[in-house]
CSV table of C-alpha atoms in Angstrom, one decimal:
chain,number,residue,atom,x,y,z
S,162,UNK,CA,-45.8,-4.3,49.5
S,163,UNK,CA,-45.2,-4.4,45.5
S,164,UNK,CA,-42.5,-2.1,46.2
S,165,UNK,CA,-40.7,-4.2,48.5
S,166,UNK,CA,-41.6,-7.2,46.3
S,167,UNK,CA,-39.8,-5.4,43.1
S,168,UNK,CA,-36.6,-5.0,45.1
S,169,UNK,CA,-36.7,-8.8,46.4
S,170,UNK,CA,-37.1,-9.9,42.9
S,171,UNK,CA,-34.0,-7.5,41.5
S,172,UNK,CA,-31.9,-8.4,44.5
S,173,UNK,CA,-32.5,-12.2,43.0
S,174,UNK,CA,-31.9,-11.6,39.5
S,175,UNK,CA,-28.4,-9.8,40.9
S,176,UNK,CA,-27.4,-12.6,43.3
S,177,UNK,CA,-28.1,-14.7,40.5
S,178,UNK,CA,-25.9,-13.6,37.7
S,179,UNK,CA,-23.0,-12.7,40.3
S,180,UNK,CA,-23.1,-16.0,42.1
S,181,UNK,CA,-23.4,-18.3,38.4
S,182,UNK,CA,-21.1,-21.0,38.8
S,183,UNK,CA,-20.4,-21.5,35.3
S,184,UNK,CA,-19.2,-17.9,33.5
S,185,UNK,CA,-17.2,-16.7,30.3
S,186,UNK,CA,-14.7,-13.7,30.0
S,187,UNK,CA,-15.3,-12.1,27.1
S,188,UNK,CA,-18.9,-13.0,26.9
S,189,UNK,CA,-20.3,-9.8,24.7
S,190,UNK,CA,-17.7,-10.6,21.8
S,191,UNK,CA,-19.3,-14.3,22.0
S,192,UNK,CA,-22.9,-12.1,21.7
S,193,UNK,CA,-21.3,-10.4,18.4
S,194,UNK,CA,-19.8,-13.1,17.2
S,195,UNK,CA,-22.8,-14.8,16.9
S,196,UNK,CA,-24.7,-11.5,15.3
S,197,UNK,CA,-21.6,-11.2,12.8
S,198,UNK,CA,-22.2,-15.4,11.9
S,199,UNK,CA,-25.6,-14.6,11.2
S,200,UNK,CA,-24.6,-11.4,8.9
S,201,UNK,CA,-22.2,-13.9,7.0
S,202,UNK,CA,-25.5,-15.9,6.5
S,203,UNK,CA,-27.5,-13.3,5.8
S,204,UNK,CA,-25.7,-12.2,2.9
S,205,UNK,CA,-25.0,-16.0,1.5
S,206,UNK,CA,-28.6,-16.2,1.3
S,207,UNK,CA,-29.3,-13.0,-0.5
S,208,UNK,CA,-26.7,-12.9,-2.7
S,209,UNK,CA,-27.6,-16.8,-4.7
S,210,UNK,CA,-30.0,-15.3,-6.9
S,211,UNK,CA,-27.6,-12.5,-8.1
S,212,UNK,CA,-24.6,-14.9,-8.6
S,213,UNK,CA,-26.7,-17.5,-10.2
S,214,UNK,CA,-29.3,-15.0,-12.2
S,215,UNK,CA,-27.8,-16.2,-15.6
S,216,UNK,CA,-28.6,-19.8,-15.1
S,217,UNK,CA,-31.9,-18.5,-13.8
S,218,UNK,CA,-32.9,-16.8,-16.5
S,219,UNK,CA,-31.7,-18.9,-18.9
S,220,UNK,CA,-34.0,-21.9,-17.4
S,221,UNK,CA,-37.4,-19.8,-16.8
S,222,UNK,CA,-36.5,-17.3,-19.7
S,223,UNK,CA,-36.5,-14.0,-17.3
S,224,UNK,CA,-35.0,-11.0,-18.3
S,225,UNK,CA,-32.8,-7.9,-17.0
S,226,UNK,CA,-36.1,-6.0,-16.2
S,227,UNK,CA,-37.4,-9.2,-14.3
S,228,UNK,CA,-34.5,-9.0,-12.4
S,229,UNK,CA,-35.0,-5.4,-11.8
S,230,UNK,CA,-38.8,-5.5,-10.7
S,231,UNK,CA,-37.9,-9.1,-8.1
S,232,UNK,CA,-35.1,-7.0,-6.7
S,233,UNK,CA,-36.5,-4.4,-6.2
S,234,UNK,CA,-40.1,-5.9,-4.8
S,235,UNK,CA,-37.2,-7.4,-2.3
S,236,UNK,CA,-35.7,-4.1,-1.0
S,237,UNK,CA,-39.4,-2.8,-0.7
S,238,UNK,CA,-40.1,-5.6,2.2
S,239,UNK,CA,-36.6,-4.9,2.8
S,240,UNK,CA,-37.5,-1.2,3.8
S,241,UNK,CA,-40.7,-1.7,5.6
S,242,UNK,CA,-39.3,-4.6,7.4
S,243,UNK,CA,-36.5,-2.3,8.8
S,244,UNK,CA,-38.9,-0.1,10.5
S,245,UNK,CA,-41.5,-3.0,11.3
S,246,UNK,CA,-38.2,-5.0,12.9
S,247,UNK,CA,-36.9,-2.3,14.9
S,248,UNK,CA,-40.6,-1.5,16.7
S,249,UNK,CA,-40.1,-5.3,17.1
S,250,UNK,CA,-36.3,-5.7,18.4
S,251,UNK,CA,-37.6,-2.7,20.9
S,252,UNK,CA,-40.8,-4.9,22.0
S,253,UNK,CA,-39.8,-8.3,22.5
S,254,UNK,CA,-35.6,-8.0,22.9
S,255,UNK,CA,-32.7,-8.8,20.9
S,256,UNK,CA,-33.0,-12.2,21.5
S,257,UNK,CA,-36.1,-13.7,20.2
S,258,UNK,CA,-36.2,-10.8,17.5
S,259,UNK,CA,-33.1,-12.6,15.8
S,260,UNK,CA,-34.9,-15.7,15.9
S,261,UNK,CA,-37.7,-14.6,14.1
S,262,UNK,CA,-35.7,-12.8,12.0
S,263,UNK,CA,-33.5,-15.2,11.3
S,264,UNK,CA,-35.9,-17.8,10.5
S,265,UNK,CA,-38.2,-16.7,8.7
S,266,UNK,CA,-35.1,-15.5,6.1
S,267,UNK,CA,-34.0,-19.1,6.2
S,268,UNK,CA,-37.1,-21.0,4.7
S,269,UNK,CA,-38.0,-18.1,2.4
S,270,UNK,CA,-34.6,-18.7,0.4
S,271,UNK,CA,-35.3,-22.7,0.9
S,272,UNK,CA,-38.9,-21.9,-0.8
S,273,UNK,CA,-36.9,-20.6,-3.5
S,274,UNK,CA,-36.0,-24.1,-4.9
S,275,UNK,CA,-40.2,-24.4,-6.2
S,276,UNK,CA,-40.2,-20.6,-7.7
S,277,UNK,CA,-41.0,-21.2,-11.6
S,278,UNK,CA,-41.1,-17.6,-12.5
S,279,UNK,CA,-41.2,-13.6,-11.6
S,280,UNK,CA,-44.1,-13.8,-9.6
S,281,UNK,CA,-43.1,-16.7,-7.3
S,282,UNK,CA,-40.1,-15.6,-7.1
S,283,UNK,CA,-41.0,-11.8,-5.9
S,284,UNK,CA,-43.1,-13.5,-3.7
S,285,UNK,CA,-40.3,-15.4,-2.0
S,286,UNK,CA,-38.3,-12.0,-2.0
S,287,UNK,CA,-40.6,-10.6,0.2
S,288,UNK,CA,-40.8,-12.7,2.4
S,289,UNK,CA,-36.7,-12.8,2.7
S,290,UNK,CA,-36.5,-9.1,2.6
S,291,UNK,CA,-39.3,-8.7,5.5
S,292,UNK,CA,-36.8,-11.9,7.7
S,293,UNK,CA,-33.6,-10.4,6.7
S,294,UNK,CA,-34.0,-6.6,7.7
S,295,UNK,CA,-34.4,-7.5,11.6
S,296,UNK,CA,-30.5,-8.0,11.1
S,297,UNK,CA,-29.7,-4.6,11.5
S,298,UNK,CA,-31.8,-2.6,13.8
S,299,UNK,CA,-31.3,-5.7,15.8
S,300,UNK,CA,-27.9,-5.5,15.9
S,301,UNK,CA,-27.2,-1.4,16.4
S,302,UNK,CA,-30.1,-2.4,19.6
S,303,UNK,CA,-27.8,-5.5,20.6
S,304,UNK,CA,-24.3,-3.5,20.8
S,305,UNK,CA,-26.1,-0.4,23.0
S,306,UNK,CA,-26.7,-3.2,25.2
S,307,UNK,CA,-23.6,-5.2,25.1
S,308,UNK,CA,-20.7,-2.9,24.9
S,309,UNK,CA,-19.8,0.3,26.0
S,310,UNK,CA,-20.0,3.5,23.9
S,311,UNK,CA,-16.0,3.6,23.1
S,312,UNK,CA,-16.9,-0.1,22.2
S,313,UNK,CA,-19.9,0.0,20.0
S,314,UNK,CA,-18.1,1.3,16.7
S,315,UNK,CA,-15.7,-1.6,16.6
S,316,UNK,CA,-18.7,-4.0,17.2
S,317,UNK,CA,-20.5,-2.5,14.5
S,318,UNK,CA,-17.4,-3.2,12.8
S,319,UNK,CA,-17.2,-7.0,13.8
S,320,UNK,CA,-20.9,-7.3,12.6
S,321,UNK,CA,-20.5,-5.3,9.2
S,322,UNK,CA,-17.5,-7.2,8.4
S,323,UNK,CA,-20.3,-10.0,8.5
S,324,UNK,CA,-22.2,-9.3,5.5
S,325,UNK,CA,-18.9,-8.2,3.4
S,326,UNK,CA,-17.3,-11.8,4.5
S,327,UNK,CA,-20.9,-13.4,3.6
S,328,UNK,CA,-20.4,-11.5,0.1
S,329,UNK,CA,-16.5,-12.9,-0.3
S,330,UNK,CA,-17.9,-16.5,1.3
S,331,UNK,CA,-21.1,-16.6,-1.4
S,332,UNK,CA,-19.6,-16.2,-4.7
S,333,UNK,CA,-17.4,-19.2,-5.0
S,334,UNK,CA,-19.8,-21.1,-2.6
S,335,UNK,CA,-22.7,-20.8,-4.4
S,336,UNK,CA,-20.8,-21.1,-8.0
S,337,UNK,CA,-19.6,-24.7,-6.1
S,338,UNK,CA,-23.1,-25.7,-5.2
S,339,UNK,CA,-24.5,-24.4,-8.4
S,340,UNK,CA,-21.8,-26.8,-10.3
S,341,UNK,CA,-22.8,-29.5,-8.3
S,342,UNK,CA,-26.2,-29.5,-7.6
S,343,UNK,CA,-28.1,-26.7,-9.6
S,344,UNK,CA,-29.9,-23.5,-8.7
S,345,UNK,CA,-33.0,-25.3,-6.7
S,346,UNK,CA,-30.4,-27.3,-4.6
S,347,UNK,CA,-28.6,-24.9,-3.8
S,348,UNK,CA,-30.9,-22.3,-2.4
S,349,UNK,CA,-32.4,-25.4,0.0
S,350,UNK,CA,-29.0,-26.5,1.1
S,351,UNK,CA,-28.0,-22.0,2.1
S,352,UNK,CA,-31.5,-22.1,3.6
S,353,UNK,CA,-31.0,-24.2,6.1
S,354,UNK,CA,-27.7,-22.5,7.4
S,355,UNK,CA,-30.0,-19.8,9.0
S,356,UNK,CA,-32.7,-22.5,10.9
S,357,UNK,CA,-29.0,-24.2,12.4
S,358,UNK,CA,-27.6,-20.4,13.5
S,359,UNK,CA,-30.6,-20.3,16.1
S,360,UNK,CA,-29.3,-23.4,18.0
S,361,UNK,CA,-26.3,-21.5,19.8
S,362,UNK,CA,-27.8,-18.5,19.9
S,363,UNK,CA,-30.4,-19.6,21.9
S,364,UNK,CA,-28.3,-21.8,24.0
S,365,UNK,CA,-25.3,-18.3,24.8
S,366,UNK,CA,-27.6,-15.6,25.1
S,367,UNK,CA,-29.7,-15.8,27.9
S,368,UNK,CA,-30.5,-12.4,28.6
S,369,UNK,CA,-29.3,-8.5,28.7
S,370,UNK,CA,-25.8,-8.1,30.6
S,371,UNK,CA,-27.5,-7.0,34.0
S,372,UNK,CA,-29.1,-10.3,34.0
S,373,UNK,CA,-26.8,-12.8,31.8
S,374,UNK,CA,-26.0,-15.8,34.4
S,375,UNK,CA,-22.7,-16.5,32.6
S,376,UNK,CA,-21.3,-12.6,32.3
S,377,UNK,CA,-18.3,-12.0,34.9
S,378,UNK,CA,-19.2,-9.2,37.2
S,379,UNK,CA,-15.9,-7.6,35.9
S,380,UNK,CA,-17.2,-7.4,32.4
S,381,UNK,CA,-20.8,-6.8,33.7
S,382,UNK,CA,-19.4,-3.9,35.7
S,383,UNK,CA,-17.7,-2.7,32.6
S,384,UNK,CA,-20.4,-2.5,30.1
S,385,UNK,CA,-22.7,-1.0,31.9
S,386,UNK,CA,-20.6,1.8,33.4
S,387,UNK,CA,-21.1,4.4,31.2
S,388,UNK,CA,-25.1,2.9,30.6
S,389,UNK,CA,-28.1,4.1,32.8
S,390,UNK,CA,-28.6,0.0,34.5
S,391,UNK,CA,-33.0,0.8,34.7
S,392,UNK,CA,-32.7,2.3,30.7
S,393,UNK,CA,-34.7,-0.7,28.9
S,394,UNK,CA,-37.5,-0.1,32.0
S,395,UNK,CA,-38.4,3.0,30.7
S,396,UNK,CA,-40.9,3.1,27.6
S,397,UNK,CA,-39.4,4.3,24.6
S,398,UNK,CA,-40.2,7.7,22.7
S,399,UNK,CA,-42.7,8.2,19.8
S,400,UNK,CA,-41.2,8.2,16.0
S,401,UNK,CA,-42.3,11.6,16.5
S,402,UNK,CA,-40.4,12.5,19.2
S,403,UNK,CA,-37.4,10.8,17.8
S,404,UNK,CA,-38.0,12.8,14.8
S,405,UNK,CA,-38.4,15.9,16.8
S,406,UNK,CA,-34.7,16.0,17.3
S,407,UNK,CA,-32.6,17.5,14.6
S,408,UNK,CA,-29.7,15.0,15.1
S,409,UNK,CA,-32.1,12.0,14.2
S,410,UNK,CA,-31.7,13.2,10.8
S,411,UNK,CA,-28.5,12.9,10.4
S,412,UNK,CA,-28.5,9.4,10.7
S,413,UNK,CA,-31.5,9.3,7.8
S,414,UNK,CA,-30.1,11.9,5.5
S,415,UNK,CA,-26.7,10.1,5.6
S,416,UNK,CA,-28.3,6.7,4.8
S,417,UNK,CA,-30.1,8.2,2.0
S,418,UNK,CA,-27.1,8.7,0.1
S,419,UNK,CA,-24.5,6.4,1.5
S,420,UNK,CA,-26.3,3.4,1.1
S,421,UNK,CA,-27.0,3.2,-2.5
S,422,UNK,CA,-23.3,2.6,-3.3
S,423,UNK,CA,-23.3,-0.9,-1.2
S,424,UNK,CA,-26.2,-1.9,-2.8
S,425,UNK,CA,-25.2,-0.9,-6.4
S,426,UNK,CA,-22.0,-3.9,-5.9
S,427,UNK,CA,-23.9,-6.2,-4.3
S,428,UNK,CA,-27.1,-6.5,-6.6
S,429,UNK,CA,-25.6,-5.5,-9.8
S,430,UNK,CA,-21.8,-6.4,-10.0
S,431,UNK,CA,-22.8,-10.0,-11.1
S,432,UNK,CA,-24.9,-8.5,-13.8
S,433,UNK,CA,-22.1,-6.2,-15.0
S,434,UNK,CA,-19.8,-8.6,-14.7
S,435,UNK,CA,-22.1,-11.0,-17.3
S,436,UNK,CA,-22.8,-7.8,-19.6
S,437,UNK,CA,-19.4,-6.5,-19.9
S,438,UNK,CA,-17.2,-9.1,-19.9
S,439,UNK,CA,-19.6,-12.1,-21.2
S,440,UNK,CA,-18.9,-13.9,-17.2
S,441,UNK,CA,-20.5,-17.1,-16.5
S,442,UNK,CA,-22.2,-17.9,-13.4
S,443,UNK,CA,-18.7,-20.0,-12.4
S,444,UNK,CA,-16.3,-16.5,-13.8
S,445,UNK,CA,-18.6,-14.1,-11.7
S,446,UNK,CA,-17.6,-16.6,-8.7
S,447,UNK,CA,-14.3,-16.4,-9.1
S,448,UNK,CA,-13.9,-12.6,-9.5
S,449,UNK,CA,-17.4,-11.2,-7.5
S,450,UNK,CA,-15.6,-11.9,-4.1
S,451,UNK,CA,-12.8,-10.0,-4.7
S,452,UNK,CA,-14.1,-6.6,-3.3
S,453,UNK,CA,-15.4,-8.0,-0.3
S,454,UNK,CA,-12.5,-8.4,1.0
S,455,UNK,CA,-11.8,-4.4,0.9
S,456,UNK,CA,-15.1,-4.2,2.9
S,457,UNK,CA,-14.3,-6.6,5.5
S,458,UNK,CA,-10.9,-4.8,6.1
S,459,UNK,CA,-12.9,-1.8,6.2
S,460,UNK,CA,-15.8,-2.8,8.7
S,461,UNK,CA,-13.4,-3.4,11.4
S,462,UNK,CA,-10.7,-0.8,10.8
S,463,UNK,CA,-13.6,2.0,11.0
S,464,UNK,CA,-14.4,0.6,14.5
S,465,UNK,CA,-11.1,0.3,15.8
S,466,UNK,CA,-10.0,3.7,14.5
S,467,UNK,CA,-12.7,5.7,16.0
S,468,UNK,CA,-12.9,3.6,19.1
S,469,UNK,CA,-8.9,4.6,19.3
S,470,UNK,CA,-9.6,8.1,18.7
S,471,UNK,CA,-12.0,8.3,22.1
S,472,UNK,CA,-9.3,6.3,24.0
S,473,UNK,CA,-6.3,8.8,22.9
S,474,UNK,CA,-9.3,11.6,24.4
S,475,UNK,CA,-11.5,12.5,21.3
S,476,UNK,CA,-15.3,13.1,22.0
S,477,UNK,CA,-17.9,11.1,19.8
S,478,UNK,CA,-18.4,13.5,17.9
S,479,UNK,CA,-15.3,14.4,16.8
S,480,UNK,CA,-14.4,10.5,16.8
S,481,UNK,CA,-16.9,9.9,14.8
S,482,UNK,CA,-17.1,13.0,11.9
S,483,UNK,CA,-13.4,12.2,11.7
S,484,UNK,CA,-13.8,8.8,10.7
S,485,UNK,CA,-16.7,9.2,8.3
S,486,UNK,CA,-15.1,12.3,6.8
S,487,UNK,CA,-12.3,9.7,6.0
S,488,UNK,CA,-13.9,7.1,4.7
S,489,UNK,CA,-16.2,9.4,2.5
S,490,UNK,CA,-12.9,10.5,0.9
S,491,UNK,CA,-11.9,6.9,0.2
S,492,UNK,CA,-15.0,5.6,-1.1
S,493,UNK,CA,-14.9,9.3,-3.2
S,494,UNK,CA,-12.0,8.8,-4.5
S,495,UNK,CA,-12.4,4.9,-5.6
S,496,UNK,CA,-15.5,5.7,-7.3
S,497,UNK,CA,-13.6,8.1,-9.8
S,498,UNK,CA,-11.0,5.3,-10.5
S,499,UNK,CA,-14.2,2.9,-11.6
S,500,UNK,CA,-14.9,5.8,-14.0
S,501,UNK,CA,-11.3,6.8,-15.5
S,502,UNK,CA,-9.0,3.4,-14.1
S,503,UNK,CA,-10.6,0.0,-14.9
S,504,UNK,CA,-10.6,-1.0,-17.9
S,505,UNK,CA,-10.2,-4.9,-17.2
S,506,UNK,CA,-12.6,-7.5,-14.8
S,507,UNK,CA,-9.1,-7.7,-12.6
S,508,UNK,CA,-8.9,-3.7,-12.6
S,509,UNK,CA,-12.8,-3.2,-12.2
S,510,UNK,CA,-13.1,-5.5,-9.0
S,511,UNK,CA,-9.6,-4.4,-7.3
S,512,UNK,CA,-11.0,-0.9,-7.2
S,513,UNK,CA,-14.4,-1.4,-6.2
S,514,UNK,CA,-12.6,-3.4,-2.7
S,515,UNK,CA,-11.3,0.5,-2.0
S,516,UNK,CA,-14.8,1.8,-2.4
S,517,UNK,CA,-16.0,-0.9,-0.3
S,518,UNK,CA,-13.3,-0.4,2.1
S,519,UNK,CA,-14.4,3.1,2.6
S,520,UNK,CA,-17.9,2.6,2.4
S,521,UNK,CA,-17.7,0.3,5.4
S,522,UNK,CA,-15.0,2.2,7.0
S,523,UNK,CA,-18.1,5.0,7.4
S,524,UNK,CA,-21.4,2.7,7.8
S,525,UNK,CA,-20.0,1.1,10.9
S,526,UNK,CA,-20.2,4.9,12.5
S,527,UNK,CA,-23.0,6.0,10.7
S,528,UNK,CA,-25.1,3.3,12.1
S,529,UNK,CA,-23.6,3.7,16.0
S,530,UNK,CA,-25.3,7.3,15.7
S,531,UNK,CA,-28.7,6.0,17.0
S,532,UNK,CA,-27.3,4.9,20.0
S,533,UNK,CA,-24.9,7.8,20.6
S,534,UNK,CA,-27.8,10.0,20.6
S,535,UNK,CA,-30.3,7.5,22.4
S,536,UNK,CA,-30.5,4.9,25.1
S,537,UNK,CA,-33.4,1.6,25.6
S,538,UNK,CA,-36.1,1.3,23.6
S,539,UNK,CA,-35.7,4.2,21.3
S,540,UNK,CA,-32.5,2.4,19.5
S,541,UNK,CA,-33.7,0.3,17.8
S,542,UNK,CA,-36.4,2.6,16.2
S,543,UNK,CA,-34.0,5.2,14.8
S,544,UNK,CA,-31.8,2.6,13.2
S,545,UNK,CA,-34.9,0.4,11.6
S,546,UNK,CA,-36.1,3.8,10.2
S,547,UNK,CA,-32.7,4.8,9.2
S,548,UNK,CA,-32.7,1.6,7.3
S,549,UNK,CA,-35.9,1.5,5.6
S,550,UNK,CA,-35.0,5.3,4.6
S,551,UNK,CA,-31.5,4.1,2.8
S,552,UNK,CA,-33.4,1.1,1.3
S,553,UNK,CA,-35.8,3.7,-0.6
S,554,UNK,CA,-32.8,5.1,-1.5
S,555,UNK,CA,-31.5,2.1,-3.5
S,556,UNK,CA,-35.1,1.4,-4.8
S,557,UNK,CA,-35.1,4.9,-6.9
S,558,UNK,CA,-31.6,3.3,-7.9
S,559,UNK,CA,-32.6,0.1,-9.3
S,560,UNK,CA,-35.4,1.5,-11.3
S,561,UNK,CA,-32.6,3.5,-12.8
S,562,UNK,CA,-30.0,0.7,-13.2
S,563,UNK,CA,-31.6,-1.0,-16.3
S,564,UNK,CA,-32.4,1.8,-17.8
S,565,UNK,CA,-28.9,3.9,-17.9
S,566,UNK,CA,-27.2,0.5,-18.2
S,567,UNK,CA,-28.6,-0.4,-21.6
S,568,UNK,CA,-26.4,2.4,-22.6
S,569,UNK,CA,-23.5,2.8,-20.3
S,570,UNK,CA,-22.6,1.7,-16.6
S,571,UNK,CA,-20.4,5.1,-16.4
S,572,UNK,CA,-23.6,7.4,-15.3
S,573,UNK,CA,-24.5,5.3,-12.4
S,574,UNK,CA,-20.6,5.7,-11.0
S,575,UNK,CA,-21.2,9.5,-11.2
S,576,UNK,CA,-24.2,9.5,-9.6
S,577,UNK,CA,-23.0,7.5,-6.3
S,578,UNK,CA,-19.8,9.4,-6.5
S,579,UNK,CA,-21.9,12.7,-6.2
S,580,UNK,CA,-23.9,10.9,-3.3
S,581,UNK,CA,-20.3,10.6,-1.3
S,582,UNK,CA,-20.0,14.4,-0.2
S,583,UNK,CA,-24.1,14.5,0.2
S,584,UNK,CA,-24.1,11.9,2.9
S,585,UNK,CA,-21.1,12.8,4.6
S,586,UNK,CA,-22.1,16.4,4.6
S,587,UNK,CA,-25.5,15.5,6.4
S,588,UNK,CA,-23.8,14.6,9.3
S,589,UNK,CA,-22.7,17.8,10.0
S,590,UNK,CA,-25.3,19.6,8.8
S,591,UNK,CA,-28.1,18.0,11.6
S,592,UNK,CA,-25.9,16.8,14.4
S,593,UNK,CA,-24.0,19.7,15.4
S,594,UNK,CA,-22.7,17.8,18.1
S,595,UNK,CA,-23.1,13.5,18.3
S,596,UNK,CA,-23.9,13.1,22.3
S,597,UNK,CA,-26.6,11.1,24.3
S,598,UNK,CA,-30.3,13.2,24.3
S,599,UNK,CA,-31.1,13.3,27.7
């Protein structure tokens, strides 16, 4: 009797989304527009205390090494709450995991405004860190569900290409608020752009493809082709058992290296920018944006081109080591020009939009991996651990930072340059072969 009961209820669910009267082509790149908005967001509201850090300071008398130890107490809750998120995005669904996520990022940076020193501050930081790492896990879990696998690089594209337009959007945004209403203002009024995201999101995504109301059953038909339709039914595996599979690593090992170079730009470039070329909080907003640009080309370029590859009859493995093998030898090759080529703020930034390029050229693929290898419930985990892993990563860094800096920004350029081959060499080295784990 359940039995029969369990088939009534699916038959429903299917008469209901195919018989909708009210439906949108194109509905999953609504779905990741909306994730890529909330990306832009994302990094508007982490990236106001970099870009205004010398006004900061100046008013509560903080130093470099404050900046340091809040930055880093951030990408601590930023690292647990990768791992913590994806557990959570896996439990609960994409859905209402962004909207926790989402707001409890947007009123930490609102409680910003009241901070009145280091330990308020790092306070706040965790709490933005913890909202703000549900972004990612989240959205490697929403793309296995909304697009197919020759799909999911260029969506991991659209979404990347969120956080490098957030970091071309916040400079001269937050240098315009800052002008105009001051530091406490300002982190109230890019606070509250997070608590307004969750009004559309709520109202577009009703559900998983198999069940969306509003989905075609042309486009439903086509996303979930090459997808198993019962995957999210079945529980998913054990860190351990994710772990027990060599090709898991790759996706950690790869993050361990790649990611500090993102994170170098976009927590210290602001800093640099004031130490080396004396830059005001309004200077660092006109010239801090620059690169971003590079990494917005480069998030949705690395999609396409791998996503073209499979379509002209590469596997995804060989789609996806070709990209990131290209990509690593742009990012490679920008970091030596930092080192030997600019010599000027105009130089310096120009450059460091080719290392972006590349660096989001390969992170759009590296973070597909998870649900190349895996299906359901277990995507989500690999790509919260992956994150917390790379986070770590960047921790180790910023300790560093401060330290080398107070004698020359060259070192750190050689250190992330050397990191380029690592990461890109741990892809081959544990996944022989990127295909689904049965």
């Amino acid at each position: 009797m359940a039995t029969e009961f369990k088939v009534t209820e699916e038959e429903r669910l299917e008469k209901a989304t195919s018989s909708s009267t009210f439906q949108v082509k194109g509905l999953r790149w609504w779905i990741i527009g909306l994730v890529c908005l909330a990306t832009i967001i994302n990094y508007i509201d982490r990236s106001a205390m970099a870009i205004m850090w010398p006004s900061i300071a100046e008013d509560l008398n903080m130093s470099k090494n404050d900046y340091a130890m809040i930055l880093n107490v951030f990408m601590i809750a930023y690292a647990v709450g990768q791992s913590v998120s994806g557990k959570m995005f896996d439990k609960i669904g994409t859905k209402l995991g962004f909207v926790i996520s989402i707001s409890v990022w947007g009123v930490a940076t609102m409680l910003h405004a009241v901070a009145k020193g280091v330990f308020s501050f790092a306070g706040f930081r965790i709490m933005l860190g913890m909202g703000e790492a549900g972004n990612w896990p989240g959205a490697v879990k929403n793309n296995a569900e909304w697009f197919p696998v020759k799909e999911r690089a260029l969506a991991q594209g659209i979404f990347n290409s969120g956080a490098a337009l957030g970091s071309v959007v916040a400079p001269p945004l937050i240098a315009i608020l800052w002008a105009t209403f001051g530091w406490e203002k300002t982190f109230m009024i890019v606070g509250v752009l997070g608590l307004l995201w969750v009004i559309p999101w709520v109202i577009i995504n009703k559900g998983i493809p198999a069940k969306h109301p509003w989905i075609t059953k042309a486009e439903k038909e086509y996303i979930l082709a090459d997808q198993e339709e019962k995957k999210d039914a079945a529980p998913g595996l054990s860190m351990k058992e994710i772990l027990s599979y060599k090709a898991s690593w790759s996706v950690l090992m790869s993050r361990f290296f790649i990611e500090p170079i993102w994170w170098l730009f976009v927590g210290w470039m602001p800093l640099y920018l004031s130490d080396t070329y004396g830059f005001n909080v309004k200077e660092i907003g006109y010239f801090a944006w620059v690169p971003y640009v590079g990494a917005a080309l480069g998030s949705l370029s690395g999609g396409y081109f791998s996503g073209k590859l499979m379509l002209a009859g590469a596997s995804v493995d060989q789609a996806r080591k070709r990209t990131i093998s290209i990509g690593g030898i742009i990012m490679f090759t920008g970091l030596l020009a930092t080192i030997f080529l600019a010599d000027s703020a105009l130089k310096f930034v120009i450059i460091v939009a080719l290392v972006l390029y590349g660096f989001q050229f390969v992170i759009s693929n590296i973070q597909t991996i998870p649900s190349d290898l895996f299906t359901g419930k277990s995507v989500g985990s690999l790509a919260g651990l992956g994150g917390t892993v790379g986070v770590f990563s960047v921790i180790i860094m910023n300790f560093l930072v401060p330290i080398i800096s107070s004698y020359s920004y060259v070192p750190i350029f050689v250190m992330i340059a050397v990191f380029v081959p690592l990461g890109v060499g741990s892809i081959y080295l544990f996944a022989k072969e990127i295909k689904s784990i049965k």
